[in-house]
PDB file of C-alpha atoms in Angstrom:
ATOM      1  CA  MET A  81      -1.717 -15.405  18.847  1.00  0.00           C
ATOM      2  CA  ALA A  82       0.871 -14.808  21.665  1.00  0.00           C
ATOM      3  CA  GLN A  83       3.500 -14.564  19.221  1.00  0.00           C
ATOM      4  CA  VAL A  84       1.598 -12.039  17.171  1.00  0.00           C
ATOM      5  CA  SER A  85       0.989 -10.052  20.343  1.00  0.00           C
ATOM      6  CA  ARG A  86       4.657 -10.090  21.378  1.00  0.00           C
ATOM      7  CA  LEU A  87       5.764  -9.027  17.893  1.00  0.00           C
ATOM      8  CA  LEU A  88       3.333  -5.991  18.002  1.00  0.00           C
ATOM      9  CA  ASP A  89       4.445  -5.010  21.257  1.00  0.00           C
ATOM     10  CA  GLN A  90       7.972  -4.808  20.311  1.00  0.00           C
ATOM     11  CA  SER A  91       7.176  -2.110  17.600  1.00  0.00           C
ATOM     12  CA  ARG A  92       4.615  -0.281  19.438  1.00  0.00           C
ATOM     13  CA  ALA A  93       7.097   2.690  19.643  1.00  0.00           C
ATOM     14  CA  ASP A  94       7.843   2.751  15.772  1.00  0.00           C
ATOM     15  CA  GLY A  95       4.652   3.558  14.090  1.00  0.00           C
ATOM     16  CA  ASP A  96       5.629   3.130  10.732  1.00  0.00           C
ATOM     17  CA  ARG A  97       6.919  -0.831  11.311  1.00  0.00           C
ATOM     18  CA  ARG A  98       3.859  -1.237  13.570  1.00  0.00           C
ATOM     19  CA  THR A  99       1.391  -0.195  10.838  1.00  0.00           C
ATOM     20  CA  HIS A 100       3.451  -2.376   8.408  1.00  0.00           C
ATOM     21  CA  GLN A 101       3.119  -5.288  10.588  1.00  0.00           C
ATOM     22  CA  LEU A 102      -0.441  -4.931  11.241  1.00  0.00           C
ATOM     23  CA  SER A 103      -1.303  -4.683   7.457  1.00  0.00           C
ATOM     24  CA  VAL A 104       0.754  -8.070   6.712  1.00  0.00           C
ATOM     25  CA  LEU A 105      -0.444 -10.043   9.555  1.00  0.00           C
ATOM     26  CA  ALA A 106      -4.259  -9.018   8.838  1.00  0.00           C
ATOM     27  CA  TRP A 107      -3.814 -10.031   4.954  1.00  0.00           C
ATOM     28  CA  CYS A 108      -2.195 -13.194   6.259  1.00  0.00           C
ATOM     29  CA  LEU A 109      -4.811 -14.045   8.955  1.00  0.00           C
ATOM     30  CA  SER A 110      -7.657 -12.634   7.137  1.00  0.00           C
ATOM     31  CA  GLU A 111      -9.373 -16.154   6.886  1.00  0.00           C
ATOM     32  CA  SER A 112      -8.428 -17.329  10.388  1.00  0.00           C
ATOM     33  CA  PRO A 113     -10.311 -17.207  13.446  1.00  0.00           C
ATOM     34  CA  GLY A 114      -7.447 -15.984  15.482  1.00  0.00           C
ATOM     35  CA  PRO A 115      -7.771 -12.406  15.508  1.00  0.00           C
ATOM     36  CA  ARG A 116     -11.543 -12.277  16.247  1.00  0.00           C
ATOM     37  CA  ALA A 117     -11.058 -14.685  19.200  1.00  0.00           C
ATOM     38  CA  TRP A 118      -8.056 -12.488  20.538  1.00  0.00           C
ATOM     39  CA  ALA A 119     -10.331  -9.578  20.344  1.00  0.00           C
ATOM     40  CA  ALA A 120     -13.136 -11.312  22.237  1.00  0.00           C
ATOM     41  CA  ARG A 121     -10.875 -12.356  24.845  1.00  0.00           C
ATOM     42  CA  GLU A 122      -9.301  -8.971  25.209  1.00  0.00           C
ATOM     43  CA  PRO A 123     -11.816  -6.624  24.595  1.00  0.00           C
ATOM     44  CA  ARG A 124      -9.587  -4.020  26.165  1.00  0.00           C
ATOM     45  CA  ASP A 125      -6.388  -4.652  24.088  1.00  0.00           C
ATOM     46  CA  ALA A 126      -6.183  -1.955  21.165  1.00  0.00           C
ATOM     47  CA  THR A 127      -3.828  -4.304  19.407  1.00  0.00           C
ATOM     48  CA  ALA A 128      -5.991  -7.332  19.452  1.00  0.00           C
ATOM     49  CA  LEU A 129      -9.245  -5.046  18.498  1.00  0.00           C
ATOM     50  CA  VAL A 130      -7.176  -3.329  15.586  1.00  0.00           C
ATOM     51  CA  LEU A 131      -5.937  -6.354  14.129  1.00  0.00           C
ATOM     52  CA  SER A 132      -9.307  -8.248  14.219  1.00  0.00           C
ATOM     53  CA  ALA A 133     -10.901  -5.148  12.663  1.00  0.00           C
ATOM     54  CA  TRP A 134      -8.110  -5.053   9.822  1.00  0.00           C
ATOM     55  CA  ALA A 135      -8.279  -8.752   9.264  1.00  0.00           C
ATOM     56  CA  GLN A 136     -12.184  -8.601   8.611  1.00  0.00           C
ATOM     57  CA  LEU A 137     -11.209  -5.770   6.232  1.00  0.00           C
ATOM     58  CA  GLU A 138      -8.895  -7.773   4.210  1.00  0.00           C
ATOM     59  CA  ARG A 139     -11.405 -10.641   4.153  1.00  0.00           C
ATOM     60  CA  ALA A 140     -14.002  -8.487   2.782  1.00  0.00           C
ATOM     61  CA  ARG A 141     -11.664  -6.989   0.072  1.00  0.00           C
ATOM     62  CA  SER A 142     -10.758 -10.564  -1.086  1.00  0.00           C
ATOM     63  CA  ARG A 143     -14.562 -11.773  -0.956  1.00  0.00           C
ATOM     64  CA  GLY A 144     -15.958  -8.496  -2.682  1.00  0.00           C
ATOM     65  CA  ARG A 145     -18.454  -8.164   0.072  1.00  0.00           C
ATOM     66  CA  LEU A 146     -18.651  -6.666   3.863  1.00  0.00           C
ATOM     67  CA  GLU A 147     -20.007  -9.045   6.267  1.00  0.00           C
ATOM     68  CA  ASP A 148     -20.342  -6.877   9.262  1.00  0.00           C
ATOM     69  CA  ALA A 149     -19.072  -3.225   8.651  1.00  0.00           C
ATOM     70  CA  ALA A 150     -20.434  -2.290  11.967  1.00  0.00           C
ATOM     71  CA  ASP A 151     -18.388  -4.599  13.832  1.00  0.00           C
ATOM     72  CA  ILE A 152     -15.312  -3.432  12.340  1.00  0.00           C
ATOM     73  CA  ALA A 153     -16.030   0.349  12.882  1.00  0.00           C
ATOM     74  CA  ASP A 154     -16.896  -0.309  16.675  1.00  0.00           C
ATOM     75  CA  LYS A 155     -13.704  -2.150  17.155  1.00  0.00           C
ATOM     76  CA  CYS A 156     -11.602   0.565  15.562  1.00  0.00           C
ATOM     77  CA  LEU A 157     -13.350   3.219  17.561  1.00  0.00           C
ATOM     78  CA  ARG A 158     -12.860   1.229  20.750  1.00  0.00           C
ATOM     79  CA  ALA A 159      -9.188   0.736  19.992  1.00  0.00           C
ATOM     80  CA  ALA A 160      -8.965   4.486  19.248  1.00  0.00           C
ATOM     81  CA  GLU A 161     -10.235   5.349  22.562  1.00  0.00           C
ATOM     82  CA  LEU A 162      -7.907   2.886  24.115  1.00  0.00           C
ATOM     83  CA  ALA A 163      -4.715   4.260  22.109  1.00  0.00           C
ATOM     84  CA  PRO A 164      -5.607   7.800  21.180  1.00  0.00           C
ATOM     85  CA  GLU A 165      -1.844   8.225  19.769  1.00  0.00           C
ATOM     86  CA  ASP A 166      -2.177   5.092  17.283  1.00  0.00           C
ATOM     87  CA  PRO A 167      -3.050   5.797  13.628  1.00  0.00           C
ATOM     88  CA  ALA A 168      -4.107   2.187  12.932  1.00  0.00           C
ATOM     89  CA  PRO A 169      -7.656   2.157  13.860  1.00  0.00           C
ATOM     90  CA  TRP A 170      -8.039   5.203  11.589  1.00  0.00           C
ATOM     91  CA  VAL A 171      -6.365   3.664   8.687  1.00  0.00           C
ATOM     92  CA  VAL A 172      -8.761   0.674   9.089  1.00  0.00           C
ATOM     93  CA  LEU A 173     -11.704   3.164   9.167  1.00  0.00           C
ATOM     94  CA  LEU A 174     -10.237   5.013   5.829  1.00  0.00           C
ATOM     95  CA  GLY A 175     -10.160   1.485   4.111  1.00  0.00           C
ATOM     96  CA  LEU A 176     -13.498   0.668   5.329  1.00  0.00           C
ATOM     97  CA  SER A 177     -15.055   3.838   4.055  1.00  0.00           C
ATOM     98  CA  ARG A 178     -13.576   3.031   0.600  1.00  0.00           C
ATOM     99  CA  LEU A 179     -15.385  -0.274   0.657  1.00  0.00           C
ATOM    100  CA  GLU A 180     -18.726   1.653   1.595  1.00  0.00           C
ATOM    101  CA  ARG A 181     -17.802   4.104  -1.079  1.00  0.00           C
ATOM    102  CA  ARG A 182     -18.530   7.260   1.676  1.00  0.00           C
ATOM    103  CA  ARG A 183     -18.399  10.678   0.399  1.00  0.00           C
ATOM    104  CA  GLN A 184     -15.130  12.733   0.217  1.00  0.00           C
ATOM    105  CA  ALA A 185     -15.937  14.823   3.356  1.00  0.00           C
ATOM    106  CA  GLN A 186     -16.239  11.749   5.452  1.00  0.00           C
ATOM    107  CA  VAL A 187     -13.081   9.970   3.871  1.00  0.00           C
ATOM    108  CA  PHE A 188     -10.894  13.241   4.107  1.00  0.00           C
ATOM    109  CA  GLY A 189     -12.071  13.470   8.010  1.00  0.00           C
ATOM    110  CA  LEU A 190     -10.603   9.862   8.379  1.00  0.00           C
ATOM    111  CA  TRP A 191      -7.560  10.860   6.392  1.00  0.00           C
ATOM    112  CA  ASN A 192      -6.923  13.780   8.347  1.00  0.00           C
ATOM    113  CA  GLU A 193      -7.367  11.456  11.712  1.00  0.00           C
ATOM    114  CA  VAL A 194      -4.605   9.353  10.225  1.00  0.00           C
ATOM    115  CA  THR A 195      -2.055  12.143   9.323  1.00  0.00           C
ATOM    116  CA  ALA A 196      -2.644  14.010  12.536  1.00  0.00           C
ATOM    117  CA  ARG A 197      -0.976  10.862  14.324  1.00  0.00           C
ATOM    118  CA  ASP A 198       1.398   9.656  11.576  1.00  0.00           C
ATOM    119  CA  ARG A 199       2.169  12.546   9.027  1.00  0.00           C
ATOM    120  CA  TRP A 200       3.815  10.236   6.563  1.00  0.00           C
ATOM    121  CA  ASN A 201       1.732   7.171   7.031  1.00  0.00           C
ATOM    122  CA  ARG A 202       2.021   4.724   3.808  1.00  0.00           C
ATOM    123  CA  GLU A 203      -1.179   2.980   3.804  1.00  0.00           C
ATOM    124  CA  ALA A 204      -3.243   5.862   4.338  1.00  0.00           C
ATOM    125  CA  HIS A 205      -1.660   7.632   1.285  1.00  0.00           C
ATOM    126  CA  LEU A 206      -2.072   4.641  -0.815  1.00  0.00           C
ATOM    127  CA  SER A 207      -5.552   4.223   0.464  1.00  0.00           C
ATOM    128  CA  MET A 208      -6.388   7.795  -0.620  1.00  0.00           C
ATOM    129  CA  LEU A 209      -4.718   7.434  -3.784  1.00  0.00           C
ATOM    130  CA  ARG A 210      -7.052   4.527  -5.025  1.00  0.00           C
ATOM    131  CA  TYR A 211     -10.087   6.201  -3.419  1.00  0.00           C
ATOM    132  CA  LEU A 212      -9.413   9.324  -5.466  1.00  0.00           C
ATOM    133  CA  GLY A 213      -9.055   7.446  -8.636  1.00  0.00           C
ATOM    134  CA  PRO A 214     -11.686   6.922 -11.456  1.00  0.00           C
ATOM    135  CA  GLU A 215     -12.294   3.323 -10.329  1.00  0.00           C
ATOM    136  CA  GLU A 216     -13.685   4.391  -6.924  1.00  0.00           C
ATOM    137  CA  MET A 217     -14.806   7.698  -6.300  1.00  0.00           C
ATOM    138  CA  GLY A 218     -12.599  10.358  -8.016  1.00  0.00           C
ATOM    139  CA  SER A 219     -11.133  11.142 -11.220  1.00  0.00           C
ATOM    140  CA  ARG A 220      -7.665  11.175 -12.591  1.00  0.00           C
ATOM    141  CA  PHE A 221      -7.594  14.860 -12.143  1.00  0.00           C
ATOM    142  CA  GLU A 222      -8.141  14.584  -8.523  1.00  0.00           C
ATOM    143  CA  VAL A 223      -5.047  11.717  -8.183  1.00  0.00           C
ATOM    144  CA  LEU A 224      -2.973  14.469 -10.116  1.00  0.00           C
ATOM    145  CA  ASP A 225      -3.876  17.146  -7.563  1.00  0.00           C
ATOM    146  CA  PHE A 226      -3.164  14.671  -4.463  1.00  0.00           C
ATOM    147  CA  VAL A 227      -0.087  13.206  -5.870  1.00  0.00           C
ATOM    148  CA  ASP A 228       1.060  16.779  -6.550  1.00  0.00           C
ATOM    149  CA  ALA A 229       0.276  17.978  -3.020  1.00  0.00           C
ATOM    150  CA  VAL A 230       2.162  14.994  -1.479  1.00  0.00           C
ATOM    151  CA  ARG A 231       5.162  15.426  -3.785  1.00  0.00           C
ATOM    152  CA  ALA A 232       5.573  18.858  -2.789  1.00  0.00           C
ATOM    153  CA  ARG A 233       5.573  18.262   0.941  1.00  0.00           C
ATOM    154  CA  THR A 234       7.005  14.791   1.458  1.00  0.00           C
ATOM    155  CA  PRO A 235      10.738  14.153   2.206  1.00  0.00           C
ATOM    156  CA  ALA A 236      12.446  11.647  -0.034  1.00  0.00           C
ATOM    157  CA  ASP A 237      13.044   8.965   2.633  1.00  0.00           C
ATOM    158  CA  ALA A 238       9.346   9.046   3.990  1.00  0.00           C
ATOM    159  CA  PRO A 239       7.133   5.748   4.225  1.00  0.00           C
ATOM    160  CA  CYS A 240       4.699   7.343   1.727  1.00  0.00           C
ATOM    161  CA  THR A 241       7.298   8.185  -1.016  1.00  0.00           C
ATOM    162  CA  ALA A 242       5.951   5.912  -3.427  1.00  0.00           C
ATOM    163  CA  THR A 243       2.567   7.764  -3.744  1.00  0.00           C
ATOM    164  CA  ASP A 244       3.576   9.398  -6.802  1.00  0.00           C
ATOM    165  CA  LEU A 245       5.183   6.199  -8.637  1.00  0.00           C
ATOM    166  CA  THR A 246       2.180   4.193  -7.306  1.00  0.00           C
ATOM    167  CA  ALA A 247      -0.134   6.594  -9.196  1.00  0.00           C
ATOM    168  CA  GLN A 248       1.986   6.115 -12.535  1.00  0.00           C
ATOM    169  CA  VAL A 249       1.862   2.293 -12.141  1.00  0.00           C
ATOM    170  CA  LEU A 250      -1.895   2.215 -11.659  1.00  0.00           C
ATOM    171  CA  GLN A 251      -2.176   4.465 -14.674  1.00  0.00           C
ATOM    172  CA  TYR A 252      -0.323   1.910 -16.894  1.00  0.00           C
ATOM    173  CA  HIS A 253      -2.043  -0.844 -15.429  1.00  0.00           C
ATOM    174  CA  SER A 254      -5.487   0.754 -16.395  1.00  0.00           C
ATOM    175  CA  VAL A 255      -4.195   1.385 -20.157  1.00  0.00           C
ATOM    176  CA  LEU A 256      -3.054  -2.068 -20.394  1.00  0.00           C
ATOM    177  CA  ALA A 257      -6.452  -3.392 -18.854  1.00  0.00           C
ATOM    178  CA  ARG A 258      -8.245  -1.542 -21.649  1.00  0.00           C
ATOM    179  CA  GLY A 259      -6.582  -3.877 -24.527  1.00  0.00           C
ATOM    180  CA  GLY A 260      -6.316  -3.232 -28.163  1.00  0.00           C
ATOM    181  CA  ALA A 261      -3.765  -0.913 -29.757  1.00  0.00           C
ATOM    182  CA  GLU A 262      -3.803   1.250 -27.019  1.00  0.00           C
ATOM    183  CA  ALA A 263      -2.214  -1.608 -24.523  1.00  0.00           C
ATOM    184  CA  LEU A 264       0.183  -2.498 -27.096  1.00  0.00           C
ATOM    185  CA  MET A 265       1.855   0.976 -27.043  1.00  0.00           C
ATOM    186  CA  ALA A 266       1.582   1.277 -23.447  1.00  0.00           C
ATOM    187  CA  ARG A 267       5.316   1.170 -22.606  1.00  0.00           C
ATOM    188  CA  HIS A 268       5.488   4.557 -24.325  1.00  0.00           C
ATOM    189  CA  ARG A 269       3.396   6.123 -21.497  1.00  0.00           C
ATOM    190  CA  TRP A 270       6.725   5.823 -19.434  1.00  0.00           C
ATOM    191  CA  SER A 271       8.326   8.547 -21.801  1.00  0.00           C
ATOM    192  CA  GLN A 272       5.531  10.945 -20.951  1.00  0.00           C
ATOM    193  CA  PRO A 273       6.989  13.782 -18.843  1.00  0.00           C
ATOM    194  CA  SER A 274       4.846  13.073 -15.419  1.00  0.00           C
ATOM    195  CA  ALA A 275       5.727   9.329 -15.778  1.00  0.00           C
ATOM    196  CA  ALA A 276       9.266   9.673 -16.570  1.00  0.00           C
ATOM    197  CA  ARG A 277       9.880  12.356 -13.815  1.00  0.00           C
ATOM    198  CA  ALA A 278       8.338  10.114 -11.130  1.00  0.00           C
ATOM    199  CA  LEU A 279      10.271   6.771 -12.276  1.00  0.00           C
ATOM    200  CA  ASP A 280      13.671   9.022 -12.745  1.00  0.00           C
ATOM    201  CA  ARG A 281      13.148  10.255  -9.026  1.00  0.00           C
ATOM    202  CA  ALA A 282      12.808   6.652  -7.807  1.00  0.00           C
ATOM    203  CA  ALA A 283      15.396   5.228  -9.932  1.00  0.00           C
ATOM    204  CA  ASP A 284      17.862   7.978  -8.796  1.00  0.00           C
ATOM    205  CA  THR A 285      17.371   7.419  -4.850  1.00  0.00           C
ATOM    206  CA  TRP A 286      15.963   4.181  -4.425  1.00  0.00           C
ATOM    207  CA  ALA A 287      18.470   2.050  -5.475  1.00  0.00           C
ATOM    208  CA  ARG A 288      21.185   3.350  -3.239  1.00  0.00           C
ATOM    209  CA  PRO A 289      22.320   1.125  -0.733  1.00  0.00           C
ATOM    210  CA  GLY A 290      20.346   1.308   2.458  1.00  0.00           C
ATOM    211  CA  PHE A 291      17.622   3.480   0.814  1.00  0.00           C
ATOM    212  CA  PRO A 292      14.486   3.446   1.232  1.00  0.00           C
ATOM    213  CA  HIS A 293      14.677   2.248   4.879  1.00  0.00           C
ATOM    214  CA  HIS A 294      11.039   2.246   5.845  1.00  0.00           C
ATOM    215  CA  ALA A 295       9.095  -0.845   6.877  1.00  0.00           C
ATOM    216  CA  ALA A 296       7.779  -1.331   3.194  1.00  0.00           C
ATOM    217  CA  ALA A 297      10.801  -0.573   1.283  1.00  0.00           C
ATOM    218  CA  LEU A 298      11.038  -3.855  -0.430  1.00  0.00           C
ATOM    219  CA  ALA A 299       7.458  -3.421  -1.265  1.00  0.00           C
ATOM    220  CA  ASP A 300       8.249  -0.211  -3.019  1.00  0.00           C
ATOM    221  CA  LEU A 301      11.454  -1.447  -4.642  1.00  0.00           C
ATOM    222  CA  ASN A 302       9.220  -4.328  -6.081  1.00  0.00           C
ATOM    223  CA  LEU A 303       7.230  -1.352  -7.489  1.00  0.00           C
ATOM    224  CA  LEU A 304      10.246   0.294  -8.915  1.00  0.00           C
ATOM    225  CA  ALA A 305      11.631  -3.156 -10.656  1.00  0.00           C
ATOM    226  CA  HIS A 306       7.933  -3.493 -12.106  1.00  0.00           C
ATOM    227  CA  ALA A 307       7.865   0.232 -13.450  1.00  0.00           C
ATOM    228  CA  LEU A 308      11.431   0.193 -14.882  1.00  0.00           C
ATOM    229  CA  VAL A 309      10.979  -3.173 -16.710  1.00  0.00           C
ATOM    230  CA  ALA A 310       7.769  -1.918 -18.053  1.00  0.00           C
ATOM    231  CA  ALA A 311       9.663   1.306 -19.309  1.00  0.00           C
ATOM    232  CA  GLU A 312      12.330  -1.012 -20.845  1.00  0.00           C
ATOM    233  CA  ARG A 313      14.881   0.547 -18.665  1.00  0.00           C
ATOM    234  CA  ARG A 314      16.228  -2.928 -17.865  1.00  0.00           C
ATOM    235  CA  ASP A 315      20.142  -1.864 -17.108  1.00  0.00           C
ATOM    236  CA  GLU A 316      18.886   0.310 -14.226  1.00  0.00           C
ATOM    237  CA  ALA A 317      16.371  -2.435 -12.869  1.00  0.00           C
ATOM    238  CA  ARG A 318      19.093  -5.186 -12.461  1.00  0.00           C
ATOM    239  CA  PRO A 319      20.513  -3.478  -9.215  1.00  0.00           C
ATOM    240  CA  VAL A 320      16.855  -3.071  -7.912  1.00  0.00           C
ATOM    241  CA  PHE A 321      16.129  -6.744  -8.423  1.00  0.00           C
ATOM    242  CA  GLU A 322      19.557  -7.505  -6.614  1.00  0.00           C
ATOM    243  CA  ALA A 323      18.638  -5.509  -3.762  1.00  0.00           C
ATOM    244  CA  ILE A 324      15.014  -7.017  -3.531  1.00  0.00           C
ATOM    245  CA  ASN A 325      17.009 -10.416  -3.155  1.00  0.00           C
ATOM    246  CA  GLY A 326      14.044 -12.504  -4.360  1.00  0.00           C
ATOM    247  CA  THR A 327      11.363 -10.876  -1.879  1.00  0.00           C
ATOM    248  CA  VAL A 328       8.441 -10.609  -3.951  1.00  0.00           C
ATOM    249  CA  ALA A 329       5.572  -8.251  -3.223  1.00  0.00           C
ATOM    250  CA  ALA A 330       2.028  -9.558  -4.325  1.00  0.00           C
ATOM    251  CA  TRP A 331       1.436  -5.950  -6.013  1.00  0.00           C
ATOM    252  CA  PRO A 332       2.217  -4.885  -8.728  1.00  0.00           C
ATOM    253  CA  TRP A 333       3.057  -8.095  -9.973  1.00  0.00           C
ATOM    254  CA  SER A 334      -0.383  -9.770  -9.384  1.00  0.00           C
ATOM    255  CA  PHE A 335      -1.567  -7.385 -12.222  1.00  0.00           C
ATOM    256  CA  GLY A 336      -0.148  -9.966 -14.915  1.00  0.00           C
ATOM    257  CA  GLY A 337      -0.968 -13.118 -13.164  1.00  0.00           C
ATOM    258  CA  ASN A 338       1.016 -15.198 -10.459  1.00  0.00           C
ATOM    259  CA  PRO A 339       3.076 -12.776  -8.556  1.00  0.00           C
ATOM    260  CA  VAL A 340       6.149 -15.076  -8.228  1.00  0.00           C
ATOM    261  CA  SER A 341       5.960 -15.746 -12.144  1.00  0.00           C
ATOM    262  CA  GLU A 342       5.471 -12.151 -13.115  1.00  0.00           C
ATOM    263  CA  PHE A 343       8.211 -11.220 -10.959  1.00  0.00           C
ATOM    264  CA  GLU A 344      10.832 -13.843 -12.428  1.00  0.00           C
ATOM    265  CA  LYS A 345       9.670 -13.263 -15.768  1.00  0.00           C
ATOM    266  CA  ALA A 346      10.699  -9.490 -15.265  1.00  0.00           C
ATOM    267  CA  ARG A 347      13.637 -10.305 -13.582  1.00  0.00           C
ATOM    268  CA  ALA A 348      14.882 -12.295 -16.449  1.00  0.00           C
ATOM    269  CA  ARG A 349      13.944  -9.620 -18.984  1.00  0.00           C
ATOM    270  CA  SER A 350      16.453  -7.387 -16.893  1.00  0.00           C
ATOM    271  CA  GLY A 351      19.313  -9.735 -17.156  1.00  0.00           C
ATOM    272  CA  THR A 352      19.261 -10.341 -13.625  1.00  0.00           C
ATOM    273  CA  GLY A 353      20.610 -13.909 -12.328  1.00  0.00           C
ATOM    274  CA  GLY A 354      18.546 -16.184 -10.209  1.00  0.00           C
TER     275      GLY A 354
END
């Protein structure tokens, strides 16, 4: 874990990059004993504690069950005490509250803790988006209210800029999942005003050279490419695929099956060369 520690130390001053690195490392190490052993060896290292807690959370998500919610929460609270300016422990607690299906008052309290430290935190925005959806503890109307509020105050280059388009892709996926005639006509959803506006905004700005530039920019470009192909806007998708340069994000491609296979099929549909 020494290399992981050095990597995270280097990004300590960049909250966006640090949170992104923690999320990726937690996912990659979710089945590894390394993070837990590091936290046990360094119980007063906030980074070790939060990475261990986040890896446990990712393991719970992949297995569909929480094994020790109290341990995750304890590590996060200790990390928050040791590094009070760090939003990451609160991001993990927010994710934990979703798995525990906590009430909105508690979840919004955790959301406020994150945004007080990092107003445009991408992980927290996407976590709240899913929590407020009908698949978890909210409704489509609550998602719309949340997205409207985020859109009204968020700069175009903020790390959470993909919140609106993510909501549209989630809704598109829910239509596909229902199957039948509705799924066959799902592509027409992208011509509806709210979906078209979200896609237009992203396509007009994200495909510019050097934009977006936040830590998870490639993940957001994967989202944009997926949406453009789904909307049959293939000419616009080509430069996005070129900007991605073969870096495949698991989501949203995993919705259709193997992410790499789905990415390659979509890239071929856009007419982009390999």
